[in-house]
Coordinates of C-alpha atoms in Angstrom, one line a residue:
Chain C
M13 CA 17.5 -111.0 -38.3
S14 CA 17.1 -114.6 -37.3
K15 CA 19.0 -116.1 -34.1
V16 CA 22.0 -117.4 -36.3
F17 CA 22.8 -114.1 -37.9
K18 CA 22.8 -112.6 -34.7
R19 CA 25.3 -115.0 -33.8
I20 CA 27.3 -114.5 -36.6
Y21 CA 27.2 -110.9 -36.4
T22 CA 27.9 -111.1 -32.5
Y23 CA 28.9 -107.9 -30.9
N24 CA 32.2 -109.3 -30.2
F25 CA 33.1 -107.4 -32.8
L26 CA 32.4 -103.8 -31.3
L27 CA 34.4 -104.7 -28.6
P28 CA 38.2 -103.8 -28.8
A29 CA 36.9 -100.7 -31.2
A30 CA 34.1 -99.9 -28.2
I31 CA 36.7 -100.5 -25.4
V32 CA 39.4 -97.7 -26.8
Y33 CA 36.8 -95.4 -28.0
T34 CA 34.8 -95.4 -24.5
V35 CA 38.3 -95.5 -22.5
V36 CA 39.9 -93.0 -24.5
F37 CA 37.0 -90.6 -25.9
I38 CA 33.6 -90.9 -24.0
V39 CA 34.7 -91.5 -20.5
P40 CA 37.2 -88.1 -20.6
T41 CA 34.4 -86.5 -22.2
V42 CA 31.9 -87.3 -19.9
M43 CA 34.4 -86.5 -17.1
S44 CA 35.4 -83.1 -18.7
F45 CA 31.6 -81.9 -17.5
F46 CA 32.9 -82.8 -13.7
F47 CA 36.2 -82.0 -13.8
S48 CA 35.2 -78.5 -15.8
L49 CA 33.6 -77.4 -11.9
T50 CA 36.9 -78.3 -9.5
R51 CA 40.3 -76.8 -9.1
W52 CA 42.3 -80.2 -10.1
T53 CA 45.9 -80.9 -10.3
L54 CA 45.3 -84.5 -11.8
F55 CA 46.0 -86.4 -8.5
D56 CA 43.5 -84.1 -6.3
W57 CA 40.4 -81.6 -6.9
T58 CA 38.6 -79.1 -5.2
F59 CA 34.6 -78.7 -6.5
I60 CA 34.8 -75.3 -7.0
G61 CA 31.1 -75.0 -8.8
L62 CA 31.0 -72.6 -12.0
D63 CA 34.3 -70.3 -11.2
N64 CA 36.3 -71.7 -13.4
F65 CA 33.5 -70.7 -16.1
K66 CA 33.3 -67.6 -14.9
T67 CA 36.8 -66.7 -14.9
F68 CA 36.7 -67.9 -18.6
F69 CA 34.7 -65.0 -19.3
Q70 CA 35.2 -62.5 -17.1
E71 CA 39.0 -62.0 -18.5
P72 CA 39.2 -60.2 -21.6
S73 CA 42.3 -61.9 -22.9
L74 CA 39.7 -65.3 -22.5
S75 CA 36.7 -63.7 -24.2
I76 CA 38.8 -62.3 -27.2
G77 CA 39.5 -66.1 -28.1
F78 CA 35.7 -66.6 -28.6
K79 CA 35.9 -63.6 -30.9
N80 CA 38.6 -64.5 -32.9
T81 CA 37.8 -68.5 -32.8
L82 CA 34.2 -67.2 -34.8
I83 CA 36.4 -65.3 -37.0
Y84 CA 38.7 -67.6 -38.2
A85 CA 36.0 -70.6 -38.2
A86 CA 33.9 -68.4 -40.8
V87 CA 36.2 -66.9 -42.4
T88 CA 38.7 -69.7 -43.6
C89 CA 35.0 -71.8 -44.3
A90 CA 33.6 -68.9 -46.3
A91 CA 37.3 -68.9 -48.4
K92 CA 37.4 -73.0 -48.6
V93 CA 33.8 -73.0 -49.7
V94 CA 34.3 -70.2 -52.5
G95 CA 37.7 -71.0 -53.5
G96 CA 37.0 -74.9 -53.8
L97 CA 34.3 -74.4 -55.9
L98 CA 35.7 -72.3 -58.6
L99 CA 38.6 -74.1 -58.5
G100 CA 36.4 -77.3 -58.3
V101 CA 34.5 -76.1 -61.7
F102 CA 38.1 -75.3 -63.2
L103 CA 39.6 -78.3 -62.7
T104 CA 36.5 -80.2 -64.0
S105 CA 36.2 -77.8 -67.3
K106 CA 38.5 -79.1 -70.2
I107 CA 41.9 -78.4 -69.8
R108 CA 45.0 -80.2 -70.4
T109 CA 46.9 -79.2 -67.2
K110 CA 44.0 -80.6 -65.0
D111 CA 46.1 -83.6 -63.7
Y112 CA 49.1 -81.7 -62.5
L113 CA 47.1 -78.6 -61.0
R114 CA 44.8 -80.9 -59.1
S115 CA 47.6 -82.7 -57.5
V116 CA 49.9 -79.0 -56.8
V117 CA 46.4 -77.9 -55.3
F118 CA 46.0 -80.8 -53.4
F119 CA 49.3 -81.7 -52.3
P120 CA 49.5 -79.1 -49.1
V121 CA 47.2 -81.1 -47.6
L122 CA 49.6 -83.7 -46.8
V123 CA 52.2 -81.4 -45.3
S124 CA 52.9 -81.1 -41.9
T125 CA 50.8 -78.3 -40.5
I126 CA 53.4 -77.2 -38.1
A127 CA 56.2 -77.4 -41.3
V128 CA 53.8 -74.9 -42.9
G129 CA 53.6 -72.6 -40.3
I130 CA 57.1 -72.6 -39.4
A131 CA 58.0 -71.7 -43.6
F132 CA 55.1 -69.3 -44.0
S133 CA 55.7 -66.9 -40.7
M134 CA 59.4 -66.9 -42.3
M135 CA 58.0 -66.1 -45.6
M136 CA 55.6 -63.2 -43.7
H137 CA 58.9 -61.6 -41.9
P138 CA 57.8 -57.6 -41.9
T139 CA 61.4 -56.6 -43.1
T140 CA 63.0 -59.8 -44.8
G141 CA 60.3 -62.1 -45.6
L142 CA 59.6 -63.0 -48.9
F143 CA 55.9 -61.4 -49.1
N144 CA 57.1 -57.9 -48.3
T145 CA 60.5 -58.1 -50.3
A146 CA 58.3 -59.0 -53.6
L147 CA 55.8 -56.1 -52.6
A148 CA 58.6 -53.8 -52.5
H149 CA 59.4 -54.5 -55.7
L150 CA 56.7 -53.5 -56.8
G151 CA 56.7 -50.1 -54.7
I152 CA 54.3 -50.9 -52.1
E153 CA 55.3 -51.2 -48.7
G154 CA 53.9 -54.6 -47.3
P155 CA 52.4 -54.6 -43.7
D156 CA 53.6 -56.7 -40.9
W157 CA 51.7 -59.7 -41.4
L158 CA 52.0 -61.9 -38.3
G159 CA 52.9 -58.6 -36.1
D160 CA 50.1 -56.3 -36.6
T161 CA 47.2 -57.1 -34.0
K162 CA 44.6 -56.5 -37.0
L163 CA 46.4 -58.2 -39.6
A164 CA 47.4 -61.1 -37.4
L165 CA 44.8 -63.0 -37.3
L166 CA 43.9 -63.0 -41.0
S167 CA 47.1 -63.7 -42.0
V168 CA 47.2 -67.1 -40.2
A169 CA 43.4 -67.9 -41.2
A170 CA 45.5 -67.3 -45.2
V171 CA 48.1 -69.4 -44.6
D172 CA 45.0 -72.2 -43.1
V173 CA 43.3 -71.1 -46.7
W174 CA 46.4 -71.9 -48.7
K175 CA 46.9 -75.2 -46.7
G176 CA 43.5 -76.8 -46.8
I177 CA 41.8 -75.7 -49.9
G178 CA 43.4 -78.7 -51.6
L179 CA 40.5 -81.0 -49.5
A180 CA 38.0 -78.5 -50.5
T181 CA 38.5 -78.6 -54.0
V182 CA 38.7 -82.5 -54.4
I183 CA 35.4 -82.6 -52.7
Y184 CA 34.0 -80.1 -54.8
I185 CA 35.6 -82.0 -58.1
A186 CA 33.7 -85.2 -56.7
G187 CA 30.9 -83.3 -56.1
I188 CA 30.8 -81.9 -59.9
L189 CA 31.3 -85.1 -61.5
A190 CA 28.8 -86.1 -60.3
I191 CA 26.0 -84.4 -61.8
P192 CA 24.6 -86.0 -64.6
E193 CA 25.3 -84.7 -68.1
E194 CA 21.6 -84.3 -69.4
Y195 CA 21.2 -81.4 -67.5
S196 CA 24.1 -79.2 -69.4
E197 CA 22.8 -80.7 -72.5
A198 CA 19.7 -79.5 -72.2
L199 CA 20.9 -76.2 -70.9
Q200 CA 22.6 -76.2 -74.1
I201 CA 19.8 -77.0 -76.2
D202 CA 17.9 -73.7 -74.7
G203 CA 20.6 -71.3 -75.3
G204 CA 22.1 -71.0 -71.8
S205 CA 25.2 -69.2 -71.0
S206 CA 28.2 -70.9 -69.4
W207 CA 27.5 -68.4 -66.5
H208 CA 24.0 -69.5 -66.4
K209 CA 25.3 -73.2 -66.2
F210 CA 27.6 -72.2 -63.1
W211 CA 24.5 -70.5 -61.5
N212 CA 21.6 -72.9 -62.3
I213 CA 23.1 -76.1 -62.4
T214 CA 26.7 -76.3 -60.8
V215 CA 25.6 -74.5 -57.3
P216 CA 22.7 -76.2 -56.8
L217 CA 23.5 -79.6 -57.5
S218 CA 26.9 -79.5 -55.8
R219 CA 25.2 -78.7 -52.7
P220 CA 25.6 -82.1 -51.2
A221 CA 29.5 -81.2 -51.4
T222 CA 29.4 -77.2 -50.2
N223 CA 27.6 -79.0 -47.4
A224 CA 30.3 -81.7 -46.5
V225 CA 33.0 -78.4 -47.1
I226 CA 31.1 -76.6 -44.8
I227 CA 30.9 -78.9 -42.0
L228 CA 34.3 -80.3 -42.3
S229 CA 35.8 -76.7 -42.6
F230 CA 34.0 -75.0 -39.6
I231 CA 34.5 -78.0 -37.1
G232 CA 38.4 -77.3 -38.5
G233 CA 38.4 -74.1 -37.9
L234 CA 36.0 -74.2 -34.4
R235 CA 38.7 -76.7 -33.1
S236 CA 42.2 -75.5 -34.7
F237 CA 45.3 -75.0 -32.9
D238 CA 48.8 -76.4 -34.6
L239 CA 48.8 -73.6 -37.2
I240 CA 47.8 -70.5 -35.2
W241 CA 50.3 -72.1 -32.6
A242 CA 53.2 -72.7 -35.1
M243 CA 53.1 -69.0 -36.4
T244 CA 52.0 -67.0 -33.6
R245 CA 51.7 -68.7 -30.3
G246 CA 48.1 -66.5 -29.7
G247 CA 50.3 -63.3 -29.9
P248 CA 50.8 -60.4 -30.1
G249 CA 49.0 -59.8 -27.4
F250 CA 46.4 -62.4 -27.6
A251 CA 45.4 -61.1 -30.9
T252 CA 45.1 -64.9 -32.5
D253 CA 44.6 -66.6 -29.4
V254 CA 41.8 -69.4 -29.7
I255 CA 39.5 -71.2 -27.8
A256 CA 42.5 -74.2 -28.6
S257 CA 45.4 -71.9 -27.8
I258 CA 43.7 -70.9 -24.6
I259 CA 43.3 -74.5 -23.2
Y260 CA 46.6 -75.1 -24.1
K261 CA 48.3 -71.9 -22.4
Q262 CA 46.0 -73.0 -19.0
Y263 CA 47.1 -76.5 -19.4
Q264 CA 51.0 -75.3 -19.8
G265 CA 50.6 -73.5 -16.4
G266 CA 48.9 -76.2 -14.5
F267 CA 45.0 -75.1 -14.5
Y268 CA 43.9 -77.9 -15.5
G269 CA 40.6 -77.4 -14.2
L270 CA 40.1 -74.2 -16.6
A271 CA 42.1 -76.0 -19.2
T272 CA 38.8 -78.5 -18.9
A273 CA 36.6 -75.8 -18.6
G274 CA 37.9 -74.7 -21.8
N275 CA 37.2 -77.5 -23.1
V276 CA 33.9 -77.7 -22.2
I277 CA 32.8 -74.4 -23.7
L278 CA 34.6 -75.5 -27.0
F279 CA 32.3 -78.7 -26.9
L280 CA 29.4 -76.5 -26.3
F281 CA 30.5 -74.2 -28.7
V282 CA 31.3 -76.4 -31.7
T283 CA 27.9 -78.8 -30.4
A284 CA 25.7 -75.5 -30.5
I285 CA 27.1 -74.4 -33.9
V286 CA 27.5 -77.7 -36.1
Y287 CA 24.4 -79.6 -35.1
P288 CA 21.6 -77.0 -36.7
L289 CA 23.8 -76.1 -39.4
S290 CA 24.0 -79.7 -40.8
R291 CA 20.2 -80.2 -39.7
Y292 CA 19.3 -77.2 -41.7
L293 CA 22.2 -77.8 -44.6
T294 CA 21.2 -81.1 -45.4
R295 CA 17.2 -80.5 -45.0
N296 CA 17.9 -78.3 -48.0
E297 CA 19.6 -80.8 -49.8
V298 CA 18.6 -81.3 -53.0
D299 CA 18.3 -84.7 -54.6
L300 CA 19.7 -85.6 -57.8
Chain X
M181 CA 40.4 -63.6 -79.3
S182 CA 39.5 -67.1 -80.5
R183 CA 38.5 -69.7 -78.0
G184 CA 41.8 -71.5 -78.9
L185 CA 43.7 -68.2 -77.9
R186 CA 41.8 -67.6 -74.8
K187 CA 41.8 -71.1 -73.4
F188 CA 45.3 -71.5 -74.0
S189 CA 46.4 -68.2 -72.2
V190 CA 44.1 -69.1 -69.2
E191 CA 45.9 -72.4 -69.0
T192 CA 49.0 -70.3 -69.3
I193 CA 48.0 -68.0 -66.1
A194 CA 47.0 -71.0 -64.0
V195 CA 49.7 -72.7 -64.1
L196 CA 52.0 -69.6 -63.4
A197 CA 49.3 -68.7 -60.5
S198 CA 50.4 -72.6 -59.7
V199 CA 54.0 -72.4 -59.5
V200 CA 54.1 -68.7 -57.5
I201 CA 51.6 -70.2 -55.2
F202 CA 52.7 -73.3 -54.2
W203 CA 56.5 -74.2 -56.0
V204 CA 57.6 -71.1 -54.8
P205 CA 57.3 -71.7 -51.0
L206 CA 58.4 -75.4 -51.7
Y207 CA 61.3 -74.1 -53.7
F208 CA 62.2 -71.3 -50.7
V209 CA 61.7 -74.4 -48.3
L210 CA 64.6 -76.3 -50.2
L211 CA 66.8 -73.3 -50.9
T212 CA 67.2 -72.1 -47.3
A213 CA 67.8 -76.1 -46.4
M214 CA 70.7 -75.7 -48.2
K215 CA 72.5 -72.7 -46.9
S216 CA 74.7 -71.9 -44.3
A217 CA 73.0 -70.2 -41.3
P218 CA 74.2 -66.4 -42.4
E219 CA 72.6 -66.7 -46.0
A220 CA 69.8 -68.5 -44.8
S221 CA 68.4 -65.9 -42.2
E222 CA 68.6 -63.3 -45.2
M223 CA 65.4 -65.1 -45.7
N224 CA 65.6 -64.6 -49.5
L225 CA 65.3 -66.8 -52.9
A226 CA 69.1 -66.0 -54.3
W227 CA 71.2 -69.2 -54.9
P228 CA 73.4 -70.1 -51.8
S229 CA 77.3 -69.1 -52.7
K230 CA 78.1 -72.9 -51.6
I231 CA 75.5 -76.0 -51.3
Q232 CA 75.7 -77.6 -47.7
L233 CA 72.5 -79.4 -47.8
W234 CA 74.2 -82.7 -47.2
Q235 CA 76.0 -80.4 -44.2
N236 CA 73.0 -79.4 -42.7
I237 CA 71.6 -83.0 -43.1
K238 CA 74.3 -84.2 -40.6
N239 CA 74.0 -81.3 -38.2
V240 CA 70.3 -81.7 -37.8
V241 CA 70.5 -85.5 -37.3
A242 CA 73.2 -84.8 -34.8
F243 CA 71.8 -82.3 -32.9
R244 CA 70.8 -83.1 -29.1
D245 CA 72.2 -86.3 -29.0
H246 CA 70.8 -87.6 -32.3
M247 CA 66.4 -86.9 -31.2
L248 CA 66.0 -86.5 -34.6
L249 CA 66.6 -90.1 -35.3
R250 CA 64.7 -91.5 -32.0
A251 CA 61.9 -89.1 -33.3
F252 CA 61.9 -90.5 -36.8
W253 CA 61.9 -94.2 -34.7
N254 CA 58.8 -93.1 -32.6
S255 CA 56.9 -91.3 -35.5
S256 CA 57.1 -94.7 -37.8
A257 CA 56.2 -97.0 -34.6
L258 CA 53.3 -94.7 -33.9
T259 CA 52.4 -94.9 -37.2
I260 CA 52.7 -98.3 -37.8
L261 CA 51.2 -99.5 -34.9
S262 CA 48.1 -97.0 -34.9
L263 CA 47.3 -98.2 -38.4
A264 CA 47.8 -101.7 -37.7
A265 CA 45.1 -101.7 -34.8
M266 CA 42.9 -99.4 -36.2
V267 CA 42.4 -101.1 -39.1
V268 CA 41.4 -104.4 -37.1
V269 CA 39.2 -102.8 -35.1
C270 CA 37.5 -100.4 -37.4
S271 CA 36.8 -103.2 -40.0
M272 CA 35.3 -105.2 -37.2
A273 CA 32.9 -102.5 -35.5
A274 CA 32.0 -101.6 -39.0
F275 CA 31.0 -105.2 -40.1
V276 CA 28.5 -105.4 -37.1
M277 CA 27.6 -102.0 -37.4
Q278 CA 26.7 -102.2 -41.1
R279 CA 25.0 -106.2 -40.9
R280 CA 23.2 -105.8 -37.8
N281 CA 20.2 -104.1 -37.6
D282 CA 18.4 -103.7 -34.4
K283 CA 17.2 -101.3 -31.5
A284 CA 20.8 -100.9 -30.6
T285 CA 22.5 -99.9 -33.8
P286 CA 21.2 -96.4 -34.4
W287 CA 22.4 -95.5 -31.0
I288 CA 25.8 -96.8 -31.8
S289 CA 26.3 -95.0 -35.0
F290 CA 25.4 -91.8 -32.9
F291 CA 28.1 -92.5 -30.8
V292 CA 30.3 -92.8 -33.6
L293 CA 29.6 -90.1 -35.6
A294 CA 29.9 -87.8 -32.9
G295 CA 33.4 -88.6 -32.8
L296 CA 33.7 -86.3 -35.7
I297 CA 32.2 -82.9 -34.2
I298 CA 33.3 -83.7 -30.2
P299 CA 36.7 -81.9 -29.7
P300 CA 39.0 -84.1 -27.8
A301 CA 38.3 -83.5 -23.8
I302 CA 42.3 -83.3 -23.7
V303 CA 43.4 -83.0 -19.8
P304 CA 40.6 -85.7 -18.4
T305 CA 42.0 -88.0 -21.2
I306 CA 45.7 -87.1 -19.4
W307 CA 43.8 -88.0 -16.9
V308 CA 42.5 -91.1 -17.6
L309 CA 46.0 -92.5 -19.7
N310 CA 47.5 -91.6 -16.2
E311 CA 45.2 -94.4 -14.3
I312 CA 45.7 -96.9 -16.4
H313 CA 49.3 -95.9 -16.3
L314 CA 49.8 -95.4 -20.1
F315 CA 50.1 -91.5 -19.6
K316 CA 53.6 -90.7 -21.8
T317 CA 53.7 -93.9 -23.2
L318 CA 53.6 -94.9 -27.6
I319 CA 50.9 -97.1 -26.4
G320 CA 48.9 -94.7 -24.8
L321 CA 49.2 -92.4 -27.5
V322 CA 48.6 -95.2 -30.4
L323 CA 44.9 -95.9 -28.6
V324 CA 44.3 -92.0 -28.5
E325 CA 44.9 -92.1 -32.4
V326 CA 42.9 -95.0 -32.6
A327 CA 40.2 -93.7 -30.9
L328 CA 40.2 -90.4 -33.1
G329 CA 40.7 -92.2 -36.0
F330 CA 37.6 -94.6 -35.6
P331 CA 34.6 -92.6 -36.5
F332 CA 36.1 -91.8 -39.9
S333 CA 37.5 -95.0 -40.6
V334 CA 34.2 -96.9 -39.5
M335 CA 32.3 -94.8 -42.2
L336 CA 34.5 -95.7 -44.8
Y337 CA 33.8 -99.2 -44.0
R338 CA 30.6 -99.0 -43.3
G339 CA 30.0 -97.5 -47.2
F340 CA 31.9 -100.2 -48.8
M341 CA 30.5 -103.1 -46.5
A342 CA 27.2 -102.3 -48.4
A343 CA 28.4 -103.4 -51.4
I344 CA 29.5 -106.7 -50.4
P345 CA 26.4 -108.7 -50.9
R346 CA 24.6 -110.9 -47.8
E347 CA 24.1 -113.6 -50.0
I348 CA 28.0 -114.2 -49.4
D349 CA 27.6 -114.1 -45.6
E350 CA 24.4 -116.9 -45.9
A351 CA 26.4 -119.2 -48.2
A352 CA 29.0 -119.2 -45.6
V353 CA 26.9 -119.9 -43.2
V354 CA 25.2 -122.7 -44.7
D355 CA 28.8 -124.2 -45.6
G356 CA 29.2 -123.9 -41.4
Y357 CA 31.4 -121.1 -41.3
G358 CA 31.1 -119.0 -37.8
G359 CA 31.3 -115.5 -37.3
Y360 CA 35.3 -115.0 -36.9
R361 CA 35.7 -117.3 -39.9
L362 CA 33.0 -115.6 -42.1
F363 CA 34.9 -112.1 -41.4
F364 CA 38.4 -112.9 -41.0
T365 CA 38.7 -115.5 -44.3
I366 CA 36.1 -114.0 -46.9
I367 CA 34.9 -110.5 -45.9
F368 CA 38.1 -109.0 -44.7
P369 CA 40.1 -109.5 -47.5
L370 CA 37.2 -108.2 -49.8
L371 CA 37.8 -104.7 -47.8
Q372 CA 41.4 -104.8 -49.1
P373 CA 40.6 -101.6 -51.3
V374 CA 39.3 -99.4 -48.8
T375 CA 41.7 -101.3 -46.1
A376 CA 44.4 -99.5 -48.7
T377 CA 42.5 -96.0 -48.3
I378 CA 42.3 -96.2 -44.8
I379 CA 46.1 -96.7 -44.3
V380 CA 47.3 -94.2 -46.9
T381 CA 45.1 -91.5 -45.4
Q382 CA 45.6 -91.9 -41.9
A383 CA 49.2 -92.6 -42.1
V384 CA 49.5 -89.2 -43.3
F385 CA 47.7 -87.8 -40.7
I386 CA 48.8 -89.5 -37.8
F387 CA 52.6 -89.2 -39.1
N388 CA 51.7 -85.2 -39.0
D389 CA 49.7 -85.2 -36.2
F390 CA 51.1 -82.4 -33.7
T391 CA 48.7 -81.9 -30.9
N392 CA 48.3 -85.2 -29.5
P393 CA 52.3 -86.2 -29.3
L394 CA 52.2 -82.8 -27.7
Y395 CA 49.6 -83.3 -25.1
F396 CA 50.3 -87.4 -24.7
F397 CA 53.6 -87.8 -25.7
P398 CA 55.4 -85.4 -23.6
G399 CA 59.3 -85.4 -22.6
A400 CA 62.4 -85.4 -24.9
K401 CA 63.2 -89.0 -24.8
N402 CA 59.6 -89.3 -26.4
A403 CA 59.5 -86.8 -29.3
T404 CA 57.8 -87.4 -32.4
V405 CA 59.1 -85.7 -35.8
Q406 CA 56.4 -83.0 -35.4
L407 CA 57.7 -82.2 -31.7
T408 CA 61.3 -82.0 -32.9
L409 CA 60.4 -79.4 -35.7
Y410 CA 58.5 -77.4 -32.7
N411 CA 61.1 -77.5 -30.2
F412 CA 63.8 -76.8 -32.9
T413 CA 61.8 -73.6 -33.2
S414 CA 63.1 -71.9 -29.8
Q415 CA 66.5 -73.3 -30.2
F416 CA 67.6 -72.8 -34.3
V417 CA 66.3 -69.2 -33.9
S418 CA 70.0 -67.9 -35.8
Q419 CA 70.2 -70.9 -37.4
W420 CA 67.4 -71.3 -39.9
N421 CA 68.8 -73.7 -42.2
L422 CA 69.1 -76.0 -39.7
L423 CA 65.2 -75.6 -39.1
F424 CA 64.3 -75.8 -42.8
T425 CA 66.3 -79.0 -43.4
D426 CA 64.4 -80.5 -40.6
I427 CA 61.3 -79.0 -42.0
L428 CA 62.4 -80.9 -45.7
L429 CA 63.5 -84.3 -44.0
I430 CA 60.2 -84.9 -42.2
T431 CA 58.0 -83.4 -45.2
L432 CA 59.5 -86.4 -47.2
P433 CA 57.7 -89.4 -45.9
P434 CA 54.3 -87.4 -46.8
L435 CA 55.9 -86.7 -49.8
L436 CA 56.9 -90.0 -51.2
L437 CA 53.5 -91.1 -50.2
F438 CA 51.7 -89.1 -52.0
V439 CA 53.6 -89.3 -55.3
F440 CA 52.8 -93.0 -55.4
F441 CA 49.3 -93.2 -53.8
N442 CA 47.9 -89.9 -55.0
K443 CA 44.9 -91.1 -56.5
K444 CA 44.0 -93.7 -53.5
I445 CA 44.6 -90.4 -51.5
V446 CA 42.4 -88.5 -53.4
A447 CA 39.9 -90.9 -53.1
G448 CA 39.8 -91.7 -49.6
M449 CA 39.7 -88.2 -48.8
T450 CA 36.5 -87.5 -50.7
T451 CA 34.6 -90.8 -49.8
G452 CA 35.3 -90.4 -46.6
S453 CA 34.2 -86.7 -46.7
V454 CA 30.9 -87.1 -48.6
K455 CA 28.6 -89.0 -46.5
G456 CA 27.5 -92.3 -48.5

């Protein structure tokens, strides 16, 4: 690059972004490694080594959070991949109502998560809620969706899927529309069925979309906080506590060092899973 | 069954399913917002004996010294300021990151993309904001929103900027333009389609954001609309109608945006999520 262009494309353009990003994102991230080793009141800290991490791993309520975070991320991610792919295929087929259906599926993405959480927790009320009244009409006694310790996490995950599947679907629609027509024409000449088309053309060739959906929803799932907090606040007991909700509880309790240790754990957890995952996924991507 | 009939029935089932899965919850919210408190607590889909939506709106707005109005003001200010800052700051950064090509560029890209994966370190951010006296201020929250939206917006801007030929830059340089004049009078106007996409999608995200205001903007005076909803849950335990009126009111702005910019939002979400 010539000197002139070095001057034209000056790093000064980067300066405002760099300052904001460094001050409120990078510096706190780096500092979190230090503060996670302290007992901390925001104004004053005592260095206590790895005690926060020990506390985190020893208390059963805190380690439940790990398991829940993983389950929640895996379940929502799997449902969004499968559901998004099927909806994507359906909404790119020749149906007349596709514009309407696309809008309807996408709309929940834009609604406030807290609003969705509150509305669904009311619909999931064990006796008077909409779900169980509907089931009662069919002669089925519905479960206590959010009060049952075995079910609560999955109920919240289901609402997460309801809210988020529109994004996965839209990504798949874009991915499927990018597949050249020739492939399915060739398949038609060879007499392949629509099942063959789905399995041998659509699925492998929408791999970039699948990768995007997996990465996005997995990161989202591992970090998720607001929906869980709006619906159950981690309860009943610790049945729906995830790392992010534990961080908030420790923060509320004034245990800033412990909350930050939770943050560091979440950071390591997300990076340890997402980095190799994305490397693996992109390596196996098929070129169109 | 003939092909046509089968197709017709599949479509009918799909539309019916969409009504049950997506319209019923929405209808339920609307219905509950129109009811009196005792009727709302029955949580059913029965039509209200008396429609009192307007009364509920007045009650929820007046609640706690018109907290909701202040919240709408805060949320609008937050959204507008964040968007203005984000558009300027991110487009400028993306310009250099896309055009320049030296040893530092991959590193800069790495740091920016890391922001998409790394969960923000919350308490240390509070500490930093506190040190620079911006904790519990709107400006502090704006900075947080800008920093968190930065990786996504830069990705969109860079992708789009790659399609703007460098010959334009060269011609401008020949005409004696400097970097700033080139960017602000020529490049930035050309970015208008992405800018619009970023504004619309990020507006929805920031307006709906709950976690960041919860941590970085505490205090009754500071509430954003999402926080009022959260605060009202504990206070309206016996007045679901008011809670749902609040839901209705704060869902309205994104809903309107969606109605007008449906295509734009969808395009933005997809280009942003599938890496270009």
